[in-house]
PDB file of C-alpha atoms in Angstrom:
ATOM      1  CA  MET U   1      34.708  13.155  11.099  1.00  0.00           C
ATOM      2  CA  PRO U   2      33.674   9.230  10.508  1.00  0.00           C
ATOM      3  CA  ALA U   3      30.584   8.117   9.690  1.00  0.00           C
ATOM      4  CA  LEU U   4      28.006   8.379  11.949  1.00  0.00           C
ATOM      5  CA  ALA U   5      26.833   4.095  13.005  1.00  0.00           C
ATOM      6  CA  TYR U   6      23.315   3.800  11.468  1.00  0.00           C
ATOM      7  CA  PRO U   7      21.944   7.799  10.664  1.00  0.00           C
ATOM      8  CA  VAL U   8      18.327   8.396  11.610  1.00  0.00           C
ATOM      9  CA  THR U   9      16.067  11.010  11.673  1.00  0.00           C
ATOM     10  CA  GLU U  10      14.609  12.603  14.317  1.00  0.00           C
ATOM     11  CA  THR U  11      11.520  11.874  13.029  1.00  0.00           C
ATOM     12  CA  ASP U  12      12.168   7.679  11.553  1.00  0.00           C
ATOM     13  CA  PHE U  13      13.224   7.218  14.430  1.00  0.00           C
ATOM     14  CA  GLN U  14      10.437   7.911  16.477  1.00  0.00           C
ATOM     15  CA  ARG U  15       7.654   6.114  13.688  1.00  0.00           C
ATOM     16  CA  LEU U  16       9.649   3.572  13.166  1.00  0.00           C
ATOM     17  CA  THR U  17      10.376   2.799  16.866  1.00  0.00           C
ATOM     18  CA  GLU U  18       6.779   3.287  17.273  1.00  0.00           C
ATOM     19  CA  LEU U  19       5.934   0.550  14.631  1.00  0.00           C
ATOM     20  CA  LEU U  20       8.063  -1.881  15.985  1.00  0.00           C
ATOM     21  CA  GLU U  21       6.172  -1.798  19.644  1.00  0.00           C
ATOM     22  CA  MET U  22       2.985  -2.427  17.326  1.00  0.00           C
ATOM     23  CA  GLU U  23       4.525  -5.003  15.386  1.00  0.00           C
ATOM     24  CA  THR U  24       5.990  -6.940  18.062  1.00  0.00           C
ATOM     25  CA  GLN U  25       2.879  -7.402  19.922  1.00  0.00           C
ATOM     26  CA  SER U  26       0.651  -8.847  17.294  1.00  0.00           C
ATOM     27  CA  PRO U  27       0.573 -13.123  16.830  1.00  0.00           C
ATOM     28  CA  LEU U  28       3.702 -12.644  14.291  1.00  0.00           C
ATOM     29  CA  GLY U  29       5.761 -10.550  15.627  1.00  0.00           C
ATOM     30  CA  ASN U  30       8.328 -12.906  17.451  1.00  0.00           C
ATOM     31  CA  ALA U  31       8.362 -15.023  14.167  1.00  0.00           C
ATOM     32  CA  ARG U  32      10.450 -12.620  11.567  1.00  0.00           C
ATOM     33  CA  PRO U  33      13.526 -11.968  13.125  1.00  0.00           C
ATOM     34  CA  HIS U  34      14.139  -9.259  10.287  1.00  0.00           C
ATOM     35  CA  LEU U  35      12.222  -7.376  13.008  1.00  0.00           C
ATOM     36  CA  GLU U  36      14.592  -7.320  15.905  1.00  0.00           C
ATOM     37  CA  THR U  37      17.298  -6.464  13.478  1.00  0.00           C
ATOM     38  CA  LEU U  38      15.337  -2.725  13.015  1.00  0.00           C
ATOM     39  CA  ARG U  39      15.251  -2.906  16.589  1.00  0.00           C
ATOM     40  CA  GLU U  40      19.286  -3.111  16.787  1.00  0.00           C
ATOM     41  CA  LYS U  41      19.832  -0.727  13.819  1.00  0.00           C
ATOM     42  CA  LEU U  42      17.506   1.755  15.945  1.00  0.00           C
ATOM     43  CA  ALA U  43      20.045   0.789  19.482  1.00  0.00           C
ATOM     44  CA  GLU U  44      22.648   1.699  17.767  1.00  0.00           C
ATOM     45  CA  SER U  45      21.546   5.135  15.226  1.00  0.00           C
ATOM     46  CA  ASP U  46      22.779   8.184  15.721  1.00  0.00           C
ATOM     47  CA  VAL U  47      19.094  10.640  15.785  1.00  0.00           C
ATOM     48  CA  VAL U  48      19.793  13.367  13.902  1.00  0.00           C
ATOM     49  CA  GLY U  49      17.746  16.543  12.356  1.00  0.00           C
ATOM     50  CA  PRO U  50      16.891  16.787   9.104  1.00  0.00           C
ATOM     51  CA  LEU U  51      19.553  19.133   7.759  1.00  0.00           C
ATOM     52  CA  ASP U  52      22.193  16.866   8.903  1.00  0.00           C
ATOM     53  CA  LEU U  53      21.526  13.889   7.735  1.00  0.00           C
ATOM     54  CA  PRO U  54      23.743  12.967   5.132  1.00  0.00           C
ATOM     55  CA  PRO U  55      22.685  12.801   1.401  1.00  0.00           C
ATOM     56  CA  ASP U  56      23.951   9.116   0.637  1.00  0.00           C
ATOM     57  CA  VAL U  57      21.885   7.518   3.552  1.00  0.00           C
ATOM     58  CA  VAL U  58      18.516   5.526   2.853  1.00  0.00           C
ATOM     59  CA  THR U  59      15.736   7.159   5.117  1.00  0.00           C
ATOM     60  CA  MET U  60      11.842   6.357   4.783  1.00  0.00           C
ATOM     61  CA  HIS U  61      10.955   7.442   1.742  1.00  0.00           C
ATOM     62  CA  SER U  62      13.821   7.637  -0.036  1.00  0.00           C
ATOM     63  CA  THR U  63      13.703   6.120  -3.852  1.00  0.00           C
ATOM     64  CA  MET U  64      16.923   3.945  -4.477  1.00  0.00           C
ATOM     65  CA  TYR U  65      18.686   1.949  -7.011  1.00  0.00           C
ATOM     66  CA  LEU U  66      19.175  -1.560  -6.066  1.00  0.00           C
ATOM     67  CA  HIS U  67      21.870  -3.917  -7.956  1.00  0.00           C
ATOM     68  CA  ASP U  68      21.207  -7.821  -7.203  1.00  0.00           C
ATOM     69  CA  CYS U  69      25.219  -8.707  -7.448  1.00  0.00           C
ATOM     70  CA  ALA U  70      24.320 -12.046  -8.186  1.00  0.00           C
ATOM     71  CA  CYS U  71      22.428 -11.788 -11.853  1.00  0.00           C
ATOM     72  CA  GLY U  72      22.923  -8.165 -11.793  1.00  0.00           C
ATOM     73  CA  GLU U  73      19.566  -6.926 -12.735  1.00  0.00           C
ATOM     74  CA  THR U  74      18.655  -2.900 -10.805  1.00  0.00           C
ATOM     75  CA  ASP U  75      15.309  -2.536  -9.566  1.00  0.00           C
ATOM     76  CA  VAL U  76      13.484   0.640  -8.379  1.00  0.00           C
ATOM     77  CA  TYR U  77      12.326   0.901  -4.798  1.00  0.00           C
ATOM     78  CA  THR U  78      11.194   3.579  -2.637  1.00  0.00           C
ATOM     79  CA  LEU U  79      10.946   2.943   0.824  1.00  0.00           C
ATOM     80  CA  VAL U  80       7.588   3.300   2.442  1.00  0.00           C
ATOM     81  CA  TYR U  81       5.282   1.926   5.893  1.00  0.00           C
ATOM     82  CA  PRO U  82       3.560  -1.077   5.358  1.00  0.00           C
ATOM     83  CA  GLU U  83       0.418   0.331   4.167  1.00  0.00           C
ATOM     84  CA  ARG U  84       1.519   1.684   1.164  1.00  0.00           C
ATOM     85  CA  ALA U  85       4.008  -0.898   0.254  1.00  0.00           C
ATOM     86  CA  SER U  86       3.523  -2.638  -3.183  1.00  0.00           C
ATOM     87  CA  ILE U  87       6.528  -4.296  -4.329  1.00  0.00           C
ATOM     88  CA  ALA U  88       5.293  -4.487  -7.722  1.00  0.00           C
ATOM     89  CA  ASP U  89       4.704  -0.744  -7.685  1.00  0.00           C
ATOM     90  CA  GLY U  90       7.792  -0.077  -6.397  1.00  0.00           C
ATOM     91  CA  ARG U  91       6.948   0.272  -2.786  1.00  0.00           C
ATOM     92  CA  LEU U  92       8.727  -1.558  -0.584  1.00  0.00           C
ATOM     93  CA  SER U  93       8.002  -2.103   3.259  1.00  0.00           C
ATOM     94  CA  ILE U  94       9.990  -1.016   5.511  1.00  0.00           C
ATOM     95  CA  LEU U  95       9.318  -4.536   8.193  1.00  0.00           C
ATOM     96  CA  SER U  96      10.176  -6.070   4.502  1.00  0.00           C
ATOM     97  CA  PRO U  97      13.175  -7.771   5.085  1.00  0.00           C
ATOM     98  CA  LEU U  98      14.950  -5.628   1.900  1.00  0.00           C
ATOM     99  CA  GLY U  99      13.792  -2.759   3.574  1.00  0.00           C
ATOM    100  CA  VAL U 100      15.113  -3.633   7.030  1.00  0.00           C
ATOM    101  CA  SER U 101      18.294  -4.489   5.295  1.00  0.00           C
ATOM    102  CA  VAL U 102      18.216  -1.653   3.903  1.00  0.00           C
ATOM    103  CA  PHE U 103      17.171   1.501   6.101  1.00  0.00           C
ATOM    104  CA  ALA U 104      19.685   3.943   6.946  1.00  0.00           C
ATOM    105  CA  GLN U 105      22.551   2.207   4.565  1.00  0.00           C
ATOM    106  CA  ARG U 106      24.360   4.194   2.297  1.00  0.00           C
ATOM    107  CA  VAL U 107      24.841   4.667  -0.741  1.00  0.00           C
ATOM    108  CA  GLY U 108      27.449   1.725  -2.285  1.00  0.00           C
ATOM    109  CA  ASP U 109      26.688  -0.083   0.649  1.00  0.00           C
ATOM    110  CA  THR U 110      26.223  -3.300   0.269  1.00  0.00           C
ATOM    111  CA  VAL U 111      24.164  -5.315   2.038  1.00  0.00           C
ATOM    112  CA  LYS U 112      23.121  -9.167   2.526  1.00  0.00           C
ATOM    113  CA  LEU U 113      19.508 -10.280   2.780  1.00  0.00           C
ATOM    114  CA  HIS U 114      18.506 -13.582   4.487  1.00  0.00           C
ATOM    115  CA  ALA U 115      14.784 -15.236   3.757  1.00  0.00           C
ATOM    116  CA  TRP U 116      13.420 -18.513   3.125  1.00  0.00           C
ATOM    117  CA  ASP U 117      16.597 -20.229   3.517  1.00  0.00           C
ATOM    118  CA  ASN U 118      17.816 -18.436   0.826  1.00  0.00           C
ATOM    119  CA  ALA U 119      20.765 -15.825   1.182  1.00  0.00           C
ATOM    120  CA  SER U 120      21.228 -12.348  -1.861  1.00  0.00           C
ATOM    121  CA  SER U 121      23.707  -9.312  -1.908  1.00  0.00           C
ATOM    122  CA  ARG U 122      22.082  -6.451  -2.991  1.00  0.00           C
ATOM    123  CA  ARG U 123      24.275  -2.388  -3.399  1.00  0.00           C
ATOM    124  CA  ILE U 124      22.620   0.275  -3.145  1.00  0.00           C
ATOM    125  CA  GLY U 125      23.873   2.080  -6.273  1.00  0.00           C
ATOM    126  CA  ARG U 126      22.241   5.518  -5.841  1.00  0.00           C
ATOM    127  CA  LEU U 127      19.106   7.824  -4.318  1.00  0.00           C
ATOM    128  CA  ALA U 128      17.218   8.972  -6.992  1.00  0.00           C
ATOM    129  CA  PHE U 129      15.191  10.967  -3.177  1.00  0.00           C
ATOM    130  CA  GLN U 130      15.535  11.299  -0.665  1.00  0.00           C
ATOM    131  CA  PRO U 131      13.300  13.479   1.342  1.00  0.00           C
ATOM    132  CA  GLU U 132      15.896  15.817   3.591  1.00  0.00           C
ATOM    133  CA  ARG U 133      17.744  16.739   0.885  1.00  0.00           C
ATOM    134  CA  VAL U 134      14.362  18.643  -0.682  1.00  0.00           C
ATOM    135  CA  GLY U 135      13.429  19.495   2.377  1.00  0.00           C
ATOM    136  CA  ALA U 136      10.221  17.299   2.512  1.00  0.00           C
ATOM    137  CA  PHE U 137      10.505  16.603   5.849  1.00  0.00           C
ATOM    138  CA  ASN U 138       6.636  15.593   6.022  1.00  0.00           C
ATOM    139  CA  LEU U 139       6.278  12.664   4.664  1.00  0.00           C
TER     140      LEU U 139
END
């Protein structure tokens, strides 16, 4: 059975679609090209129930190890909605360029990040937590 293009839970799909609608109506909405990338990911996604989600996919509230391919450092982040974001505390906003890049990707994937005329790559090392895997469906 082939892997799903962008497996996304029904809840994440609905919440992110609504969030994007609000964000694109803000004055900065069109000035953030990574939001268009998120819109494209959602348009190309395979929406699945939480029990059908593969255990190696980054979803909202997943905690992941990200390996910087250039310098070799590894950081741990939890993907969150913007109001909970705090990079100092390891909470990465879904509306950040890195958040958009890792969302709906799989363990082992390398994502390219383009921000402020700087390109870098991060490899998703492993998931320390994926809510769907432990039955936490209402985060």
